[in-house]
Coordinates of C-alpha atoms in Angstrom, one line a residue:
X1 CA -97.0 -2.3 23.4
X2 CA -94.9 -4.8 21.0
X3 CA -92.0 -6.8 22.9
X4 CA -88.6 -5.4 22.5
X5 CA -86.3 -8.1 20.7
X6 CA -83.3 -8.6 22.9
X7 CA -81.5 -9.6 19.9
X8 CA -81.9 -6.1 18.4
X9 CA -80.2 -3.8 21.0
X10 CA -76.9 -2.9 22.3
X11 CA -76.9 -3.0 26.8
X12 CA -77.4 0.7 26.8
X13 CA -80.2 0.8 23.9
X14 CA -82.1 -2.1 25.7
X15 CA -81.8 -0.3 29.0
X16 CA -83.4 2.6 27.8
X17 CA -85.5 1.4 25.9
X18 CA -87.2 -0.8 29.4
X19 CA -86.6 3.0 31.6
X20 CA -89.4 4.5 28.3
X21 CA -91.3 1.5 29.4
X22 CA -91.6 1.6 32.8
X23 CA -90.5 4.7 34.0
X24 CA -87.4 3.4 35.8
X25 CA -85.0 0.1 36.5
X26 CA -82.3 1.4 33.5
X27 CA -79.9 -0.5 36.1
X28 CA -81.4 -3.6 36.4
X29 CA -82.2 -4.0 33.1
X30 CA -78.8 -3.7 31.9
X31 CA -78.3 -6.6 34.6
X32 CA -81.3 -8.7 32.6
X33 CA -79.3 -7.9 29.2
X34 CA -75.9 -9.3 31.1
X35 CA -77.1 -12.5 32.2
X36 CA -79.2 -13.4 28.7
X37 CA -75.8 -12.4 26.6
X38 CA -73.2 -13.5 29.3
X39 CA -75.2 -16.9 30.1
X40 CA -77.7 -17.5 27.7
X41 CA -81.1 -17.7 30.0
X42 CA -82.0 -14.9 32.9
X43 CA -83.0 -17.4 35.2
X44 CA -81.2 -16.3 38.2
X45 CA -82.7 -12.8 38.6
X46 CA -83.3 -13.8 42.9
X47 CA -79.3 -13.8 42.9
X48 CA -79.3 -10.3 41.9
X49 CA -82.2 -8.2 42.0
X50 CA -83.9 -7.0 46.1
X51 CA -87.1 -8.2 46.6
X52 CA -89.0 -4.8 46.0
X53 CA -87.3 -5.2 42.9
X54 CA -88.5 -8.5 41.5
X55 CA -92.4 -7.3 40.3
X56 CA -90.3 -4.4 38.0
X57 CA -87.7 -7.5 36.3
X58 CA -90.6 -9.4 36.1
X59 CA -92.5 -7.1 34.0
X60 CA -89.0 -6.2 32.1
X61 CA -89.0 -10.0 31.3
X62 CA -92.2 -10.1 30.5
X63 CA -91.5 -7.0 27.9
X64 CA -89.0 -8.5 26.1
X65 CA -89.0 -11.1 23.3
X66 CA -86.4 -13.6 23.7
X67 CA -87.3 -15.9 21.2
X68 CA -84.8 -17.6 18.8
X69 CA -85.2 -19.2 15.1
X70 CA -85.9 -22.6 15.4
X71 CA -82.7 -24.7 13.9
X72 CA -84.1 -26.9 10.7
X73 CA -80.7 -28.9 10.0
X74 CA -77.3 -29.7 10.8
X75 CA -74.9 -31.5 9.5
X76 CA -71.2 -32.2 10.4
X77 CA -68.2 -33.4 8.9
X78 CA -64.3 -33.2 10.6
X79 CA -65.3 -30.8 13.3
X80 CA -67.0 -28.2 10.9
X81 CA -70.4 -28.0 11.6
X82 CA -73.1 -26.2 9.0
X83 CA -76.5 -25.5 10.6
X84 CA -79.7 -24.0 9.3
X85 CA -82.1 -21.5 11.3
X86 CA -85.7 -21.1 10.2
X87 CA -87.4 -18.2 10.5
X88 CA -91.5 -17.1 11.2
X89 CA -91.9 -17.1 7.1
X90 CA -90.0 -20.3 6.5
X91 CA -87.0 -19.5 4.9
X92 CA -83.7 -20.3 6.3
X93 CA -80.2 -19.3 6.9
X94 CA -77.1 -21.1 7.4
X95 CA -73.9 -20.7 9.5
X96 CA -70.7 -22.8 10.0
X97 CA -68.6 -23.2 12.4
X98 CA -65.2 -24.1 11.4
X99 CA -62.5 -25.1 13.7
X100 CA -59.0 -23.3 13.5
X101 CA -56.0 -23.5 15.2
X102 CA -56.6 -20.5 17.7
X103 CA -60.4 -21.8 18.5
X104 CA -63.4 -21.8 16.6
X105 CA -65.0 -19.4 13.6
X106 CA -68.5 -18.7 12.5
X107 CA -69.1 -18.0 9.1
X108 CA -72.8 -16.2 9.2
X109 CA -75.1 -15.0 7.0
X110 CA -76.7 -11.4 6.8
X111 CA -79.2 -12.4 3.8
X112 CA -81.6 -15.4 2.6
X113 CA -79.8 -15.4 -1.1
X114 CA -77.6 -12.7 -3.0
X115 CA -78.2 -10.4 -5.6
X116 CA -74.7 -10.0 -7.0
X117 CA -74.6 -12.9 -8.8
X118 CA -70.7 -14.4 -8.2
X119 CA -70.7 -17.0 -11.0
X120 CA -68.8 -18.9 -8.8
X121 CA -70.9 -19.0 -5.9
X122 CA -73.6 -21.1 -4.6
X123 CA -75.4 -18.1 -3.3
X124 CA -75.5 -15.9 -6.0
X125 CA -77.1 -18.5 -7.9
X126 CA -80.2 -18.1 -5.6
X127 CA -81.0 -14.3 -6.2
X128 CA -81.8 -12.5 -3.0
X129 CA -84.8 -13.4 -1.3
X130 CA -84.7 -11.3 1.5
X131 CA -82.6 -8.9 4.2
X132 CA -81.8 -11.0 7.4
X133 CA -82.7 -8.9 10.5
X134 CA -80.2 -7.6 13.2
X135 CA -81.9 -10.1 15.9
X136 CA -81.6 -12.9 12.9
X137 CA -78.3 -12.2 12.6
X138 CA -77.1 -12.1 16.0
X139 CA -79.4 -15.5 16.6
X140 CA -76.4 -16.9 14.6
X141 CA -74.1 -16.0 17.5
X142 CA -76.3 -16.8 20.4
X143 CA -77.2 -20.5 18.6
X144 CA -73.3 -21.2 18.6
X145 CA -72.4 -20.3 21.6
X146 CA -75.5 -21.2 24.1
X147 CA -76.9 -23.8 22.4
X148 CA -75.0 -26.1 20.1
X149 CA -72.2 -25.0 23.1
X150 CA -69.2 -23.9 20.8
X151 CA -66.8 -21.2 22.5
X152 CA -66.4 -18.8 19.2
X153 CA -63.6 -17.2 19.1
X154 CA -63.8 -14.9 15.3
X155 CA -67.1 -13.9 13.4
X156 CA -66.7 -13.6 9.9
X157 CA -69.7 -12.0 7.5
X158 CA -69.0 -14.6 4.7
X159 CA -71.8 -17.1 4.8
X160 CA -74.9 -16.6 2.5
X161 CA -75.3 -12.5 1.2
X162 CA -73.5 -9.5 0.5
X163 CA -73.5 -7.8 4.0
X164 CA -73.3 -3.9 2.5
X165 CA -76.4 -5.2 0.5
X166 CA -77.6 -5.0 4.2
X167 CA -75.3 -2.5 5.8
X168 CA -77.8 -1.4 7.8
X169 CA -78.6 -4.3 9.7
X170 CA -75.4 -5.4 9.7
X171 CA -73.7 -2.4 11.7
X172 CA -76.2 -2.6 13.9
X173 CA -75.8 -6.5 14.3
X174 CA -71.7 -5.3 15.1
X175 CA -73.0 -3.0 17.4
X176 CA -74.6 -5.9 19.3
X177 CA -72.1 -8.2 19.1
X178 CA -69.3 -6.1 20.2
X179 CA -71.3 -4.2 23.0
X180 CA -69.1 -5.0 26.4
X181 CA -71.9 -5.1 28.4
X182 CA -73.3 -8.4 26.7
X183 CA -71.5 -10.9 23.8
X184 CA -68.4 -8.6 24.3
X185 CA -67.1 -9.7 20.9
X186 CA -63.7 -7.3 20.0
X187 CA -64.3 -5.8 16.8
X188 CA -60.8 -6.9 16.1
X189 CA -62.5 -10.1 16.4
X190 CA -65.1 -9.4 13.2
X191 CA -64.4 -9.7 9.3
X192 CA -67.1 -8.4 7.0
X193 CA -66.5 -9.5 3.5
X194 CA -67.6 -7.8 0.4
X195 CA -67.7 -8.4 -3.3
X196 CA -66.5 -4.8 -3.9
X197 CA -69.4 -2.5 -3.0
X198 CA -67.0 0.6 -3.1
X199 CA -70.3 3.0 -1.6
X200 CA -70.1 0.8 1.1
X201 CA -66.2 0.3 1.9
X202 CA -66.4 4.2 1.8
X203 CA -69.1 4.4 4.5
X204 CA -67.3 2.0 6.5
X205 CA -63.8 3.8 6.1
X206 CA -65.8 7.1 7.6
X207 CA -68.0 5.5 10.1
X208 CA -66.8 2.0 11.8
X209 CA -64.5 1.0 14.3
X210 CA -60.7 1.2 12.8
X211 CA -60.4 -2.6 14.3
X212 CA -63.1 -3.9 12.7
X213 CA -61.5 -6.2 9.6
X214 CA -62.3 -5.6 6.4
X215 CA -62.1 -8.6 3.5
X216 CA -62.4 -8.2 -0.8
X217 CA -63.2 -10.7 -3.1
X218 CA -61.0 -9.4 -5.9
X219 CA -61.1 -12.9 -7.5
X220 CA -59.3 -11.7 -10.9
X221 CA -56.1 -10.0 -11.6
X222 CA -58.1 -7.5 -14.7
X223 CA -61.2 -6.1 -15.1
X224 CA -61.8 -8.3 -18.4
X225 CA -61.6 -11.2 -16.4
X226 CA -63.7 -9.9 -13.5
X227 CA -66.6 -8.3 -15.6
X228 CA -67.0 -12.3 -16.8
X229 CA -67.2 -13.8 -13.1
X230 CA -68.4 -10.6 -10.9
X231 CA -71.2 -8.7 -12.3
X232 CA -70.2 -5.8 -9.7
X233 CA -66.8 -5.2 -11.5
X234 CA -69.5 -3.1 -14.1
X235 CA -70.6 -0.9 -11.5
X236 CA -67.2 -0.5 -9.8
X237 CA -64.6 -1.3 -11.7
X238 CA -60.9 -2.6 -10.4
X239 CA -59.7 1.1 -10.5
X240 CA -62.3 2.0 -8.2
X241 CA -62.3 -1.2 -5.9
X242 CA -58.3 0.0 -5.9
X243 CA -59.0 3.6 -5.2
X244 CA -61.6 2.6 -2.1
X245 CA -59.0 0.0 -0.3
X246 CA -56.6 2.7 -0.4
X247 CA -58.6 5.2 1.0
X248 CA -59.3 2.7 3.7
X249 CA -56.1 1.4 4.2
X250 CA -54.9 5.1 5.1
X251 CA -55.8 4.9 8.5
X252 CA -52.2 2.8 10.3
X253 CA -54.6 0.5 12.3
X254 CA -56.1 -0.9 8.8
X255 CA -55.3 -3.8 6.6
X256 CA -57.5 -5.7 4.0
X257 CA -57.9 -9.8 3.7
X258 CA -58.0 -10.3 0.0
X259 CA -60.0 -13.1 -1.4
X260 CA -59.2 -14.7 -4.3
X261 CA -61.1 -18.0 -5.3
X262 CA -59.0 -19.9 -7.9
X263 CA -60.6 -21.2 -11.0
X264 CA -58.9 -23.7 -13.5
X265 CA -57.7 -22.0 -16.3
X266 CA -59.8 -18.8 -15.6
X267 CA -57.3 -17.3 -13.0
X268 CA -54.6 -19.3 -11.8
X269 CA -52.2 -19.0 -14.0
X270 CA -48.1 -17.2 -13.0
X271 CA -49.2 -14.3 -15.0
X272 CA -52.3 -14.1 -13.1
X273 CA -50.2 -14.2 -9.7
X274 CA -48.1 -11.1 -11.3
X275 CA -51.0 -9.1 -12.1
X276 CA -52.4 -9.5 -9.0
X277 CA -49.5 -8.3 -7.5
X278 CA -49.1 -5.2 -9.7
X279 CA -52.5 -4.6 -8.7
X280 CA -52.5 -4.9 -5.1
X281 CA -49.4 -2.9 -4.6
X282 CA -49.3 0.3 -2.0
X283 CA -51.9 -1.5 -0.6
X284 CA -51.8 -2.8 3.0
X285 CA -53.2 -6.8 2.6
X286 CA -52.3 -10.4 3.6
X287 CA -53.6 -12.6 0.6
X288 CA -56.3 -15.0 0.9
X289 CA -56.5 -17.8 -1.6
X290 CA -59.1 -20.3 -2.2
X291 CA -59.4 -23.3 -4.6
X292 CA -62.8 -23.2 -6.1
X293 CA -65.4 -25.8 -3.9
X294 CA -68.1 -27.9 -6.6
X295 CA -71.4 -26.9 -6.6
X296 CA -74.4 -28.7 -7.8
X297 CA -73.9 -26.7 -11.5
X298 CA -70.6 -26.5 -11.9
X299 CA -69.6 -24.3 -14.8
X300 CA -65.3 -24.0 -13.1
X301 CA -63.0 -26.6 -11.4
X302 CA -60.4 -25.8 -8.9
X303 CA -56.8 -26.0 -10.1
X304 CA -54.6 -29.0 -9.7
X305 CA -52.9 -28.8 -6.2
X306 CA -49.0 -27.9 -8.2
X307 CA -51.0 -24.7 -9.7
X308 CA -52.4 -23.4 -5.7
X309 CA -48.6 -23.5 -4.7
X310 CA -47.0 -22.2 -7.5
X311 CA -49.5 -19.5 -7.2
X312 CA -48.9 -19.0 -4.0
X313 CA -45.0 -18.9 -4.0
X314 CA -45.1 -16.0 -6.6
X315 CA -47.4 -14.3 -4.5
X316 CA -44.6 -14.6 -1.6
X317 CA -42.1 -13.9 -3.8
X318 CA -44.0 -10.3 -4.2
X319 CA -43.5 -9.7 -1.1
X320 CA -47.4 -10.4 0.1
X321 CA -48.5 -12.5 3.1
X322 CA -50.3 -15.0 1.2
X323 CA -52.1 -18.3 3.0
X324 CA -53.6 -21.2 0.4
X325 CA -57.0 -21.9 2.4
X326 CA -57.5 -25.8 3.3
X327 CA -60.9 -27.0 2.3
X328 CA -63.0 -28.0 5.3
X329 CA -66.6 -28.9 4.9
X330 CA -66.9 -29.7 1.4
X331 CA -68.4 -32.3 1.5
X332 CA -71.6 -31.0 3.5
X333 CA -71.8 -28.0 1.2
X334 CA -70.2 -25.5 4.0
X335 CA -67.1 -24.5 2.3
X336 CA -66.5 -21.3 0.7
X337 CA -68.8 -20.5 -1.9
X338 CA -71.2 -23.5 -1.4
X339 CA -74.1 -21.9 0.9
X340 CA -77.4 -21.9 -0.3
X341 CA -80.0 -24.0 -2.2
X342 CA -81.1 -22.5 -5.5
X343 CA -84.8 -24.2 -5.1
X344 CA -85.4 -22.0 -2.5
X345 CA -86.2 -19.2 -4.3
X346 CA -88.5 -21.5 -6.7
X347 CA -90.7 -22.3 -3.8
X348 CA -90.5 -19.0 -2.5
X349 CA -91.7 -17.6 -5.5
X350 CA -94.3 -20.1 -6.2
X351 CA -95.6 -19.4 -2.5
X352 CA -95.7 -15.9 -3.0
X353 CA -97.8 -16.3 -6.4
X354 CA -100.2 -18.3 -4.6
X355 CA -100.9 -16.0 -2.1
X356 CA -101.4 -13.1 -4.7
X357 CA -104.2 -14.9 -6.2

């Protein structure tokens, strides 16, 4: 029988999944999923399991595939740190952690490139190469925490992908994370970010956890100027993005984090800021805004620092909890927008031709 990945199951799924196995031992397999999640290694199984006992762990241990992504890069600068985990077919994704004032945030990823094609985004420029995995995702987690020794405090689905392009894999990847019986992440503590997949805000609005946080990248005050730098906005237009975020900002416990990137003379401008606010009204938000990071094609600049606060003032002046978003990372290409590496998918193309022939 295949190994069960660790990575891939919730304490009680695991559990039963080892009691199908072997016929027994659902209790001390939950113990084996505690200590991996709570510790990071099960290496003190004598502390807690009788003797008679010991041959059935064993074999639960033996059953189960533990194995991580091996990490390719890292790179640091001011306490934000982006690194890279490669996977069995040699692509990679990358994760930052980013150091904020009530402890420290990973950004992750839930895909090897993006298909929505952001024209501000490093990602998008890529294409989507491939899904991440729920045990590739929550290797993100376990990396941070166990081995590169950072206490995370917030997970935030904002690094490389669109995670409803994956929604799958990503639920269950929550499911994980929050499970009290191992990581013990509050979904309080999780922000999944979309581009504006309004099939997907509706699921979650039916089906997750009222706690877990919800973030939009609206990014433009009109559809005209959306339909130029978000290719969803022609599947789901503003009106619908709108008509979603209200449905899912019926429930009391619900609020969104808006996103809204600013982009020199594309965006940013007062009437922008009014728009915005015309648009974003009966809806329960705090505001987001972040200048545009350079990429290695840069077709936008971000606006000159007096344009961010001006912005930002009218947006208090609205009435909305707004924050301008320091830049941190820039310069190792971990800021917002500035994940991934369009030769990727060259070489993974070209690999995949050769192989063909």
């Amino acid at each position: 029988m295949p190994k069960e990945s660790i990575f891939s199951h919730t304490q009680e799924r695991f559990s039963e999944a080892m009691f199908l196995r072997f016929g027994k031992g659902r209790q001390h397999a939950a113990k084996l999923y505690s200590d991996w999640f709570r510790k990071g290694h099960v290496r003190d199984i004598a502390q807690w399991a009788e003797p008679q006992a010991m041959p059935l762990v064993e074999g639960m241990i033996e059953a189960t595939d533990f194995s991580l992504p091996e990490m390719s890069h890292k790179r640091e600068e001011g306490g934000t740190v982006k690194f890279l985990l490669k996977f069995l077919d040699g692509l990679e994704s990358e994760s930052v952690l980013i150091p904020m004032e009530a402890g420290t945030t990973i950004c992750i990823s839930s895909q090897v490139g993006c298909k929505m094609g952001c024209a501000f985004c490093e990602t998008g420029k890529m294409g989507l190469i491939r899904h991440l995995t729920c045990e590739e995702i929550v290797a993100q987690i376990f990396w941070a925490r166990f081995i590169l020794g950072r206490e995370v405090r917030n997970i935030v689905f904002m690094g490389m992908g669109e995670p409803f392009d994956n929604y799958e894999a990503v639920m269950r990847a929550v499911a994980v994370l929050t499970c009290s019986g191992g990581l013990g992440f509050g979904p309080s503590r999780i922000t999944i970010s979309t581009s504006g997949k309004v099939d997907a805000i509706l699921r979650m609005t039916k089906e997750a956890d009222p706690a877990l946080n919800l973030a939009v990248s609206v990014n433009a005050p009109t559809d005209e100027i959306r339909n130029r730098i978000m290719p969803v906005n022609r599947q789901w237009n503003m009106a619908e993005l709108k008509s979603a975020m209200l449905e899912y900002c019926a429930h009391p416990r619900r609020e969104i984090l808006v996103e809204y990137v600013l982009l020199k003379g594309i965006n940013d401008s007062l009437l922008s800021a009014d728009l915005l606010a015309e648009y974003l009204r009966g809806l329960k938000v705090k505001v987001n805004l972040i200048p545009y990071n350079p990429q290695t094609r840069d077709r936008f600049a971000p606006p000159e620092m007096e344009t961010r606060e001006e912005f930002l003032k009218r947006m208090r002046e609205h009435g909305y909890q707004t924050l301008l978003r320091g830049t941190k990372g820039q310069q190792i290409m971990a800021a917002c927008g500035q994940l991934g590496n369009v030769g990727v998918r060259r070489e993974f193309i070209a690999a995949r031709a050769s192989s063909l022939r």
